[in-house]
Amino acid sequence: MSHAAKRVRATGSSEPVDVPEHLGEADAETWRGAAAILSANWTGTHTVPSRTLYPHQWSWDAGFISIGLAHVAPDRAWRDLRSLFAAQWPDGRVPHIVFDPGVTERDYFPGPTFWTGGGPPGRGGVTHDGDLPAASGVPASGGLPIPNGRAASGEIGTSGNGAGPARLSSGIVQPPVHAVGAWEVYRRAPDEAATAELRWLYPRLVAQQEYLATARDVGGAGLAAIVHPWESGLDNSPCWDEALGAVPVAAEVLRRYARRDNQVVSSDHRPTDDDYARYLTIALSYRDGGYRDADLAVRHPFLVECPGFNALRGAAELALARIAEVVGADPAPHRDRAAAITRQLVDRLFVPATGMFHALDVRTGRHSPARCVNGLLPLVLPGLPAAQVASLVAVLESARFGVDSMPVPSYDRSAVDFDPFRYWRGPVWFNINWLLRSGLRTHGRDGLADRLRSALLDLARNSGYYEYFHPDSGAGIGSPAFSWTAALTLDLLAEPMG
Ligand code: 9WN
């Protein structure tokens, strides 16, 4: 743990939990509450984002969750990451959802039947046994999923993580935040067992990056394209609106498939039906193409370069450089790749007129006009040129995104379609703010970083560990007892205020 001070054992949650000594009683209570959520959301093999809304394992959630678990249950942090990477595809992609075979189709839509097309495992969604992906040492097989693919290179993985039966997955990805997560877990307790975990993960993390750098470089300029808004993690962000507008709303898909999300939380707080119909259409297009990435440019209806997704690819390379040093690999190529991604982001996605980064529609070559919070995420890159850093900080301090008592909203507050309730179109999200804060510190903007930290902790203290928050009142929205909110609260609390 970073806060190595003497710890006091506390009770009051479902499990005893160590509380850092620097915390006063109120924050100790916040700590215990957050730790209790992570315990309640632990299934024995992995952590679910939310018991009510998301009962499987999600990819980028697992990365953020590991950062919190590092403080209270490092062993679970490693098991969580292993559980996810045991489901990695032979081509290197890490699926955005790994399905729990113990959860019924009724409990989450779109579930395994949707992603596999209802066919046997291997048609679309695949089963996994945890072997090293082919892409870790040899070229991927054109992105075609190979059920139970065997390692084509030297290292042998064992049968999954010992987590039980083979699991099905979706076929799309999410931002690669796992190398950052793994590094955070390791650096807090860098012992032999943690080094062994890094050795297991390293080739898998490299394969994940390799997949994104090759199969997904649809635009040919070095940036990865997402093939679905869900891949960004910012599902209904306004920065997808223009690209989505070109996808017809096929009303029959919503008749064929019933949504479940808006039965669990208010439909005003979730994506609209039109957007949802488009999400399903895009996913079906990718699925029916066998989840292949060849020729996407000529056949796939949604291809966008997201500044947040690509910035996190760059951050992953820098974390991999550190991990490489521990496991005896060469860190230099990782640093080179991070530098290249940073350059490509500035060249392709920075828009001087707005002073921030914008999503680029690969099909039309146009930037989205929307100013969304993923356009600030390149701040996580230490090599971002000073001009772009200054520009992003100015946008962050402006009335569009400004941090005062509230953290940064997901969308420009002054936009006419800013919606304080609807998911990624206005509300405040913890994971994005945690990343922004880390980026601000990277660039020595400690004052603003500290304000952001205080605003985030006030939200958790006053409103609890919700999925997202109203950007004016701070009221919790969406799922309560949300894992990454709890996990990142622990991480922020773990640090004594300077
Ligand atoms: C679709 C699990 C996930 C997050 C995403 C968030 C939401 C899913 C959904 O929940 O997306 O993947 O059903 O809306 O947008 O960022 O990973 O917490």
XYZ file of C-alpha atoms and ligand atoms in Angstrom:
516
model
C 0.000 0.000 0.000
C 1.230 3.518 -0.733
C 0.121 4.738 2.672
C 2.396 2.433 4.606
C 1.408 3.902 7.961
C 0.220 1.734 10.793
C -3.233 0.399 10.065
C -6.137 -0.099 12.380
C -8.473 -3.002 12.042
C -12.046 -1.909 11.829
C -15.353 -3.671 11.790
C -18.747 -2.596 10.570
C -18.722 -3.969 7.032
C -19.324 -7.508 5.836
C -15.621 -8.351 6.304
C -13.004 -6.848 8.576
C -11.052 -4.280 6.628
C -7.826 -2.422 7.348
C -8.269 1.336 7.375
C -5.302 3.667 6.738
C -4.323 5.429 9.919
C -4.354 8.918 8.400
C -8.113 8.815 7.900
C -10.391 10.494 10.412
C -13.483 8.657 11.620
C -15.788 10.017 8.892
C -13.419 9.035 6.094
C -12.750 5.695 7.786
C -16.486 5.104 7.457
C -16.351 6.086 3.778
C -13.453 3.657 3.327
C -15.348 0.825 5.001
C -18.421 1.537 2.907
C -16.413 1.404 -0.318
C -14.611 -1.782 0.722
C -17.947 -3.378 1.628
C -19.257 -2.704 -1.888
C -16.270 -4.398 -3.464
C -16.836 -7.389 -1.174
C -20.523 -7.534 -1.980
C -19.814 -7.365 -5.718
C -17.162 -10.106 -5.611
C -18.572 -13.373 -6.972
C -15.742 -15.666 -5.895
C -14.016 -15.419 -9.275
C -14.457 -11.798 -10.371
C -16.125 -8.522 -9.406
C -19.332 -7.406 -11.108
C -19.769 -3.676 -11.790
C -23.187 -3.749 -10.136
C -25.363 -6.552 -8.812
C -28.525 -4.957 -10.161
C -27.557 -3.707 -13.621
C -24.353 -5.448 -14.723
C -24.170 -9.002 -13.369
C -21.201 -10.216 -15.481
C -17.549 -9.139 -15.703
C -16.793 -5.989 -17.734
C -13.433 -5.224 -19.224
C -12.508 -1.658 -18.341
C -14.413 -1.905 -15.073
C -11.999 -4.695 -14.099
C -9.033 -2.370 -14.668
C -10.453 0.342 -12.403
C -11.670 -2.168 -9.833
C -8.180 -3.666 -9.541
C -6.856 -0.221 -8.548
C -9.209 -0.157 -5.553
C -8.795 -3.808 -4.656
C -5.037 -3.203 -4.451
C -5.753 -1.360 -1.197
C -8.033 -3.869 0.485
C -7.624 -7.267 -1.195
C -4.650 -7.432 -3.602
C -5.131 -11.137 -4.107
C -8.617 -10.466 -5.460
C -7.222 -7.723 -7.708
C -4.968 -10.273 -9.410
C -7.710 -12.882 -9.607
C -10.041 -10.338 -11.165
C -7.528 -9.448 -13.871
C -6.763 -13.126 -14.471
C -10.438 -13.885 -14.787
C -10.781 -11.276 -17.521
C -7.641 -12.234 -19.419
C -8.533 -15.921 -19.251
C -11.279 -14.888 -21.680
C -8.941 -13.143 -24.114
C -9.439 -14.204 -27.712
C -6.707 -15.883 -29.722
C -6.338 -12.719 -31.818
C -5.521 -10.708 -28.680
C -8.792 -8.874 -28.181
C -10.084 -8.683 -24.639
C -13.875 -8.873 -24.741
C -15.920 -6.095 -23.202
C -18.109 -8.562 -21.297
C -17.189 -12.008 -20.003
C -20.409 -13.787 -19.163
C -20.997 -15.578 -15.913
C -22.554 -18.947 -16.792
C -24.477 -18.816 -13.516
C -26.450 -15.712 -14.571
C -29.562 -16.124 -16.712
C -30.223 -14.355 -20.034
C -33.070 -12.508 -18.313
C -30.630 -10.744 -15.996
C -28.719 -8.793 -18.660
C -29.344 -7.837 -22.238
C -27.532 -8.204 -24.604
C -26.366 -11.490 -23.151
C -24.491 -14.478 -24.580
C -27.271 -15.525 -26.962
C -27.174 -12.145 -28.670
C -23.400 -12.102 -29.033
C -23.115 -15.708 -30.218
C -26.152 -15.530 -32.482
C -27.705 -18.281 -30.429
C -25.395 -20.820 -32.027
C -22.979 -23.086 -30.252
C -20.031 -21.527 -28.463
C -17.497 -20.438 -31.013
C -19.957 -18.873 -33.457
C -19.241 -15.304 -32.591
C -18.824 -15.345 -28.828
C -16.221 -17.909 -27.963
C -15.379 -20.069 -25.028
C -12.020 -19.653 -23.447
C -9.512 -21.687 -21.594
C -6.938 -19.093 -20.744
C -4.168 -20.140 -23.123
C -1.899 -17.442 -24.407
C -3.475 -15.656 -27.374
C -1.980 -16.352 -30.758
C -1.396 -12.647 -31.230
C 1.153 -12.585 -28.444
C 3.802 -14.153 -30.607
C 2.469 -14.656 -34.111
C 0.195 -12.671 -36.383
C -3.482 -12.863 -35.454
C -5.691 -14.993 -37.650
C -7.343 -12.066 -39.363
C -9.385 -11.410 -36.258
C -11.381 -14.611 -36.681
C -12.302 -16.022 -33.306
C -11.017 -19.526 -32.714
C -12.952 -21.400 -30.059
C -10.650 -22.602 -27.334
C -7.686 -21.483 -29.410
C -4.427 -22.994 -28.296
C -1.295 -20.986 -27.748
C 0.697 -20.696 -30.920
C 3.744 -19.370 -29.145
C 5.918 -20.770 -26.430
C 4.281 -19.964 -23.117
C 1.544 -22.237 -21.936
C -1.304 -20.849 -19.927
C -3.174 -23.252 -17.733
C -6.804 -23.926 -18.007
C -8.154 -20.456 -17.365
C -7.767 -19.114 -13.872
C -9.273 -22.129 -12.218
C -12.431 -20.076 -12.188
C -14.803 -22.824 -13.257
C -16.435 -23.670 -16.556
C -15.402 -22.014 -19.817
C -17.218 -18.723 -20.289
C -18.757 -17.000 -23.263
C -17.985 -13.419 -24.123
C -19.050 -10.513 -26.266
C -16.907 -9.810 -29.342
C -16.208 -6.088 -28.931
C -13.619 -4.474 -26.662
C -13.308 -1.577 -24.217
C -10.476 0.874 -23.455
C -7.291 -0.964 -22.428
C -6.842 0.276 -18.869
C -5.564 -3.053 -17.554
C -1.809 -2.485 -17.812
C -2.266 0.672 -15.746
C -4.368 -1.343 -13.259
C -1.817 -4.163 -13.067
C 1.008 -1.699 -12.504
C -0.943 0.048 -9.734
C -1.591 -3.264 -7.985
C 2.032 -4.338 -8.326
C 3.611 -1.109 -7.139
C 1.695 -1.181 -3.869
C 3.027 -4.632 -2.919
C 5.899 -5.536 -5.256
C 6.628 -8.982 -3.890
C 7.402 -12.284 -5.614
C 3.788 -13.299 -5.976
C 2.970 -9.968 -7.631
C 5.938 -10.376 -9.966
C 4.601 -13.796 -10.975
C 1.249 -12.188 -11.753
C 2.949 -9.614 -13.949
C 4.804 -12.395 -15.765
C 1.493 -14.097 -16.536
C -0.185 -10.895 -17.614
C 2.597 -9.246 -19.614
C 2.353 -11.266 -22.875
C -1.423 -11.035 -22.698
C -1.357 -7.265 -22.256
C 1.076 -7.015 -25.160
C -1.268 -9.108 -27.325
C -4.180 -6.844 -26.381
C -2.214 -3.796 -27.510
C -1.034 -5.532 -30.664
C -4.595 -6.353 -31.661
C -5.666 -2.728 -31.272
C -2.587 -1.409 -33.092
C -3.031 -3.684 -36.111
C -6.512 -5.105 -36.661
C -8.114 -1.855 -35.518
C -5.951 0.607 -37.400
C -8.709 1.026 -39.956
C -7.778 4.632 -40.727
C -4.177 3.601 -41.427
C -2.606 6.400 -39.372
C -1.758 4.447 -36.225
C -4.867 5.172 -34.170
C -7.294 2.396 -33.262
C -10.885 2.708 -34.486
C -13.755 1.591 -32.320
C -16.427 -0.408 -34.108
C -19.198 0.308 -31.613
C -19.945 3.189 -29.198
C -19.872 0.638 -26.352
C -16.183 0.097 -27.106
C -15.415 3.626 -25.939
C -17.014 2.967 -22.549
C -18.883 6.286 -23.047
C -21.860 4.625 -24.667
C -24.208 7.474 -25.597
C -21.730 10.346 -25.593
C -22.723 13.132 -28.012
C -19.403 12.590 -29.788
C -20.932 9.546 -31.529
C -24.088 11.363 -32.651
C -22.950 12.282 -36.162
C -21.466 8.885 -36.940
C -24.499 7.159 -35.423
C -26.816 9.360 -37.448
C -25.707 7.462 -40.548
C -26.911 4.172 -39.053
C -30.605 3.602 -39.786
C -32.924 3.058 -36.830
C -34.294 -0.400 -37.473
C -37.333 -0.421 -35.219
C -37.752 -4.168 -35.640
C -34.549 -4.888 -33.729
C -36.142 -3.467 -30.606
C -39.208 -5.590 -31.238
C -37.000 -8.641 -31.646
C -34.820 -7.869 -28.623
C -36.206 -6.388 -25.410
C -34.055 -3.934 -23.459
C -33.583 -4.665 -19.798
C -31.555 -1.638 -18.660
C -34.531 0.745 -18.669
C -36.564 -1.676 -16.584
C -33.943 -1.447 -13.844
C -33.283 2.333 -13.901
C -35.363 5.212 -15.241
C -35.382 5.404 -19.035
C -34.627 9.174 -18.780
C -31.247 8.243 -17.354
C -30.309 5.792 -20.105
C -29.711 5.924 -23.883
C -32.833 6.529 -25.979
C -34.609 3.724 -27.853
C -33.378 5.084 -31.192
C -29.785 4.971 -30.033
C -30.296 1.537 -28.557
C -31.706 0.230 -31.831
C -28.604 1.546 -33.594
C -26.320 -0.064 -31.015
C -27.928 -3.406 -31.726
C -27.738 -2.929 -35.500
C -24.011 -2.149 -35.321
C -23.316 -5.073 -33.006
C -25.264 -7.425 -35.291
C -23.282 -6.216 -38.289
C -20.001 -7.020 -36.553
C -21.297 -10.326 -35.221
C -22.654 -11.446 -38.563
C -19.269 -10.694 -40.119
C -17.811 -13.252 -37.683
C -16.180 -10.455 -35.639
C -13.564 -10.208 -38.367
C -11.717 -6.933 -38.741
C -10.518 -7.331 -42.338
C -12.193 -4.863 -44.718
C -14.113 -3.100 -41.955
C -13.770 0.149 -43.870
C -15.968 -1.095 -46.678
C -18.606 -2.963 -44.738
C -18.994 -1.735 -41.181
C -21.454 1.083 -40.365
C -19.575 2.649 -37.434
C -15.809 3.328 -37.326
C -14.556 6.120 -35.123
C -11.184 7.106 -33.663
C -11.861 8.048 -30.036
C -9.365 10.345 -28.291
C -10.002 8.740 -24.900
C -9.597 5.177 -26.130
C -6.352 6.014 -27.938
C -4.957 8.059 -25.052
C -5.521 5.038 -22.825
C -3.695 2.847 -25.374
C -0.760 5.222 -24.963
C -0.970 5.117 -21.167
C -1.053 1.313 -21.382
C 2.205 1.304 -23.347
C 3.868 3.378 -20.640
C 2.614 1.011 -17.941
C 3.876 -1.899 -20.060
C 7.315 -0.281 -20.193
C 7.405 -0.388 -16.394
C 6.085 -3.926 -16.297
C 8.644 -4.981 -18.928
C 11.447 -3.824 -16.639
C 10.124 -6.063 -13.857
C 9.649 -9.155 -16.008
C 12.922 -8.800 -17.905
C 11.518 -7.636 -21.248
C 12.616 -4.618 -23.287
C 10.752 -1.458 -22.229
C 11.985 0.663 -25.142
C 9.436 -0.423 -27.792
C 6.620 0.399 -25.378
C 7.924 3.906 -24.820
C 8.312 4.362 -28.567
C 4.731 3.266 -29.155
C 3.427 5.646 -26.492
C 5.310 8.494 -28.162
C 3.924 7.534 -31.574
C 0.339 7.354 -30.293
C 0.764 10.759 -28.658
C 1.972 12.261 -31.935
C -0.823 10.650 -33.935
C -3.422 11.907 -31.486
C -2.157 15.466 -31.796
C -1.922 15.241 -35.605
C -5.304 13.672 -36.183
C -7.666 14.437 -33.333
C -6.630 17.795 -31.871
C -8.843 20.626 -33.116
C -7.178 24.030 -32.563
C -10.495 25.867 -32.888
C -11.893 24.245 -29.744
C -8.565 23.643 -28.011
C -9.391 20.007 -27.342
C -9.452 16.572 -28.966
C -12.440 15.340 -30.963
C -13.575 11.943 -32.199
C -12.906 11.333 -35.902
C -15.372 9.464 -38.118
C -13.146 7.226 -40.252
C -15.934 6.740 -42.807
C -16.366 10.440 -43.542
C -13.042 11.877 -42.371
C -14.943 14.431 -40.226
C -14.388 15.344 -36.611
C -17.393 15.236 -34.326
C -18.243 18.838 -33.374
C -19.232 17.774 -29.828
C -16.963 18.762 -26.962
C -16.954 15.650 -24.809
C -14.882 14.636 -21.842
C -12.990 11.947 -23.756
C -11.470 14.874 -25.671
C -9.648 15.864 -22.476
C -8.272 12.424 -21.676
C -5.028 12.790 -23.693
C -3.892 14.651 -20.563
C -2.934 11.224 -19.202
C -0.029 11.165 -21.675
C 3.168 12.588 -20.184
C 4.568 13.293 -23.651
C 1.668 15.526 -24.675
C 3.222 18.781 -25.970
C 3.008 21.782 -23.641
C 0.725 23.681 -26.040
C -1.908 20.937 -25.942
C -1.564 20.547 -22.179
C -2.135 24.263 -21.649
C -5.079 24.192 -24.004
C -6.756 21.226 -22.307
C -6.230 22.749 -18.874
C -7.854 25.971 -20.101
C -10.872 24.012 -21.354
C -10.998 22.121 -18.059
C -11.046 25.373 -16.133
C -13.586 27.033 -18.418
C -17.322 27.183 -17.761
C -17.795 24.282 -20.185
C -16.184 21.705 -17.878
C -14.985 23.735 -14.875
C -14.172 22.023 -11.611
C -15.517 23.829 -8.558
C -17.508 21.974 -5.973
C -18.408 19.435 -8.665
C -16.027 17.251 -10.668
C -15.872 17.367 -14.476
C -19.115 16.511 -16.325
C -19.127 14.120 -19.278
C -20.183 16.813 -21.752
C -19.870 20.563 -22.317
C -22.192 22.235 -19.786
C -22.983 25.036 -22.210
C -24.117 22.750 -25.069
C -27.823 23.044 -25.909
C -28.266 19.289 -25.627
C -26.371 18.933 -22.330
C -28.519 16.551 -20.298
C -27.705 16.276 -16.592
C -29.412 12.892 -16.268
C -28.759 10.951 -19.421
C -25.744 8.794 -18.825
C -22.689 10.048 -20.776
C -24.423 13.218 -22.022
C -23.822 15.325 -18.905
C -23.495 13.384 -15.640
C -20.249 13.102 -13.701
C -18.416 9.771 -13.813
C -15.783 8.714 -11.309
C -13.446 6.782 -13.593
C -13.010 9.622 -16.066
C -12.370 12.110 -13.290
C -9.852 9.786 -11.683
C -7.990 9.631 -15.008
C -8.147 13.408 -15.466
C -6.802 13.940 -12.009
C -3.942 11.581 -12.678
C -3.218 13.428 -15.956
C -3.212 16.789 -14.188
C -0.662 15.495 -11.722
C 1.450 14.091 -14.536
C 1.679 17.610 -15.928
C 2.363 19.258 -12.577
C -1.083 20.872 -12.266
C -1.334 19.851 -8.637
C -3.678 22.612 -7.515
C -6.372 21.648 -9.998
C -5.708 17.952 -9.372
C -6.284 18.472 -5.643
C -9.516 20.356 -6.259
C -10.721 17.515 -8.408
C -9.834 14.976 -5.750
C -11.727 16.924 -3.073
C -14.760 17.284 -5.311
C -14.769 13.539 -6.040
C -14.430 12.578 -2.405
C -17.226 14.968 -1.435
C -19.465 13.252 -3.957
C -18.726 9.814 -2.512
C -19.120 11.068 1.069
C -22.394 12.864 0.439
C -24.066 10.805 -2.258
C -22.551 7.340 -2.008
C -21.042 5.052 -4.596
C -23.377 5.538 -7.524
C -22.676 4.728 -11.140
C -22.895 8.416 -12.125
C -23.941 11.716 -10.566
C -26.059 14.756 -11.398
C -23.535 17.434 -12.422
C -25.270 20.206 -10.413
C -26.838 18.605 -7.370
C -24.422 15.685 -7.088
C -27.355 13.290 -6.597
C -26.492 9.688 -7.407
C -27.973 8.263 -10.630
C -28.028 4.826 -12.227
C -26.896 1.853 -10.275
C -26.106 2.298 -6.557
C -23.214 0.296 -5.072
C -21.181 0.618 -8.253
C -17.792 -1.065 -8.120
C -15.478 1.394 -9.875
C -16.861 4.342 -7.885
C -16.084 2.440 -4.680
C -12.691 1.259 -5.949
C -11.477 4.685 -7.026
C -12.783 6.274 -3.825
C -10.470 3.911 -1.945
C -7.579 4.933 -4.145
C -8.206 8.639 -3.579
C -8.633 8.182 0.177
C -5.476 6.079 0.402
C -3.356 9.104 -0.334
C -2.827 11.440 2.603
C -3.651 14.997 1.481
C -0.345 16.808 0.825
C -22.573 -1.679 -22.092
C -20.418 -1.680 -17.008
C -20.555 -0.822 -18.256
C -19.430 0.221 -18.371
C -19.688 1.218 -19.491
C -21.077 1.825 -19.286
C -22.129 0.712 -19.251
C -22.948 -1.132 -20.715
C -24.437 -0.893 -20.680
O -21.836 -0.188 -18.205
O -22.157 0.073 -20.515
O -21.245 -2.089 -22.082
O -25.167 -1.904 -20.648
O -24.878 0.253 -20.696
O -21.365 2.765 -20.257
O -18.696 2.218 -19.484
O -18.223 -0.431 -18.607
O -20.258 -0.870 -15.884
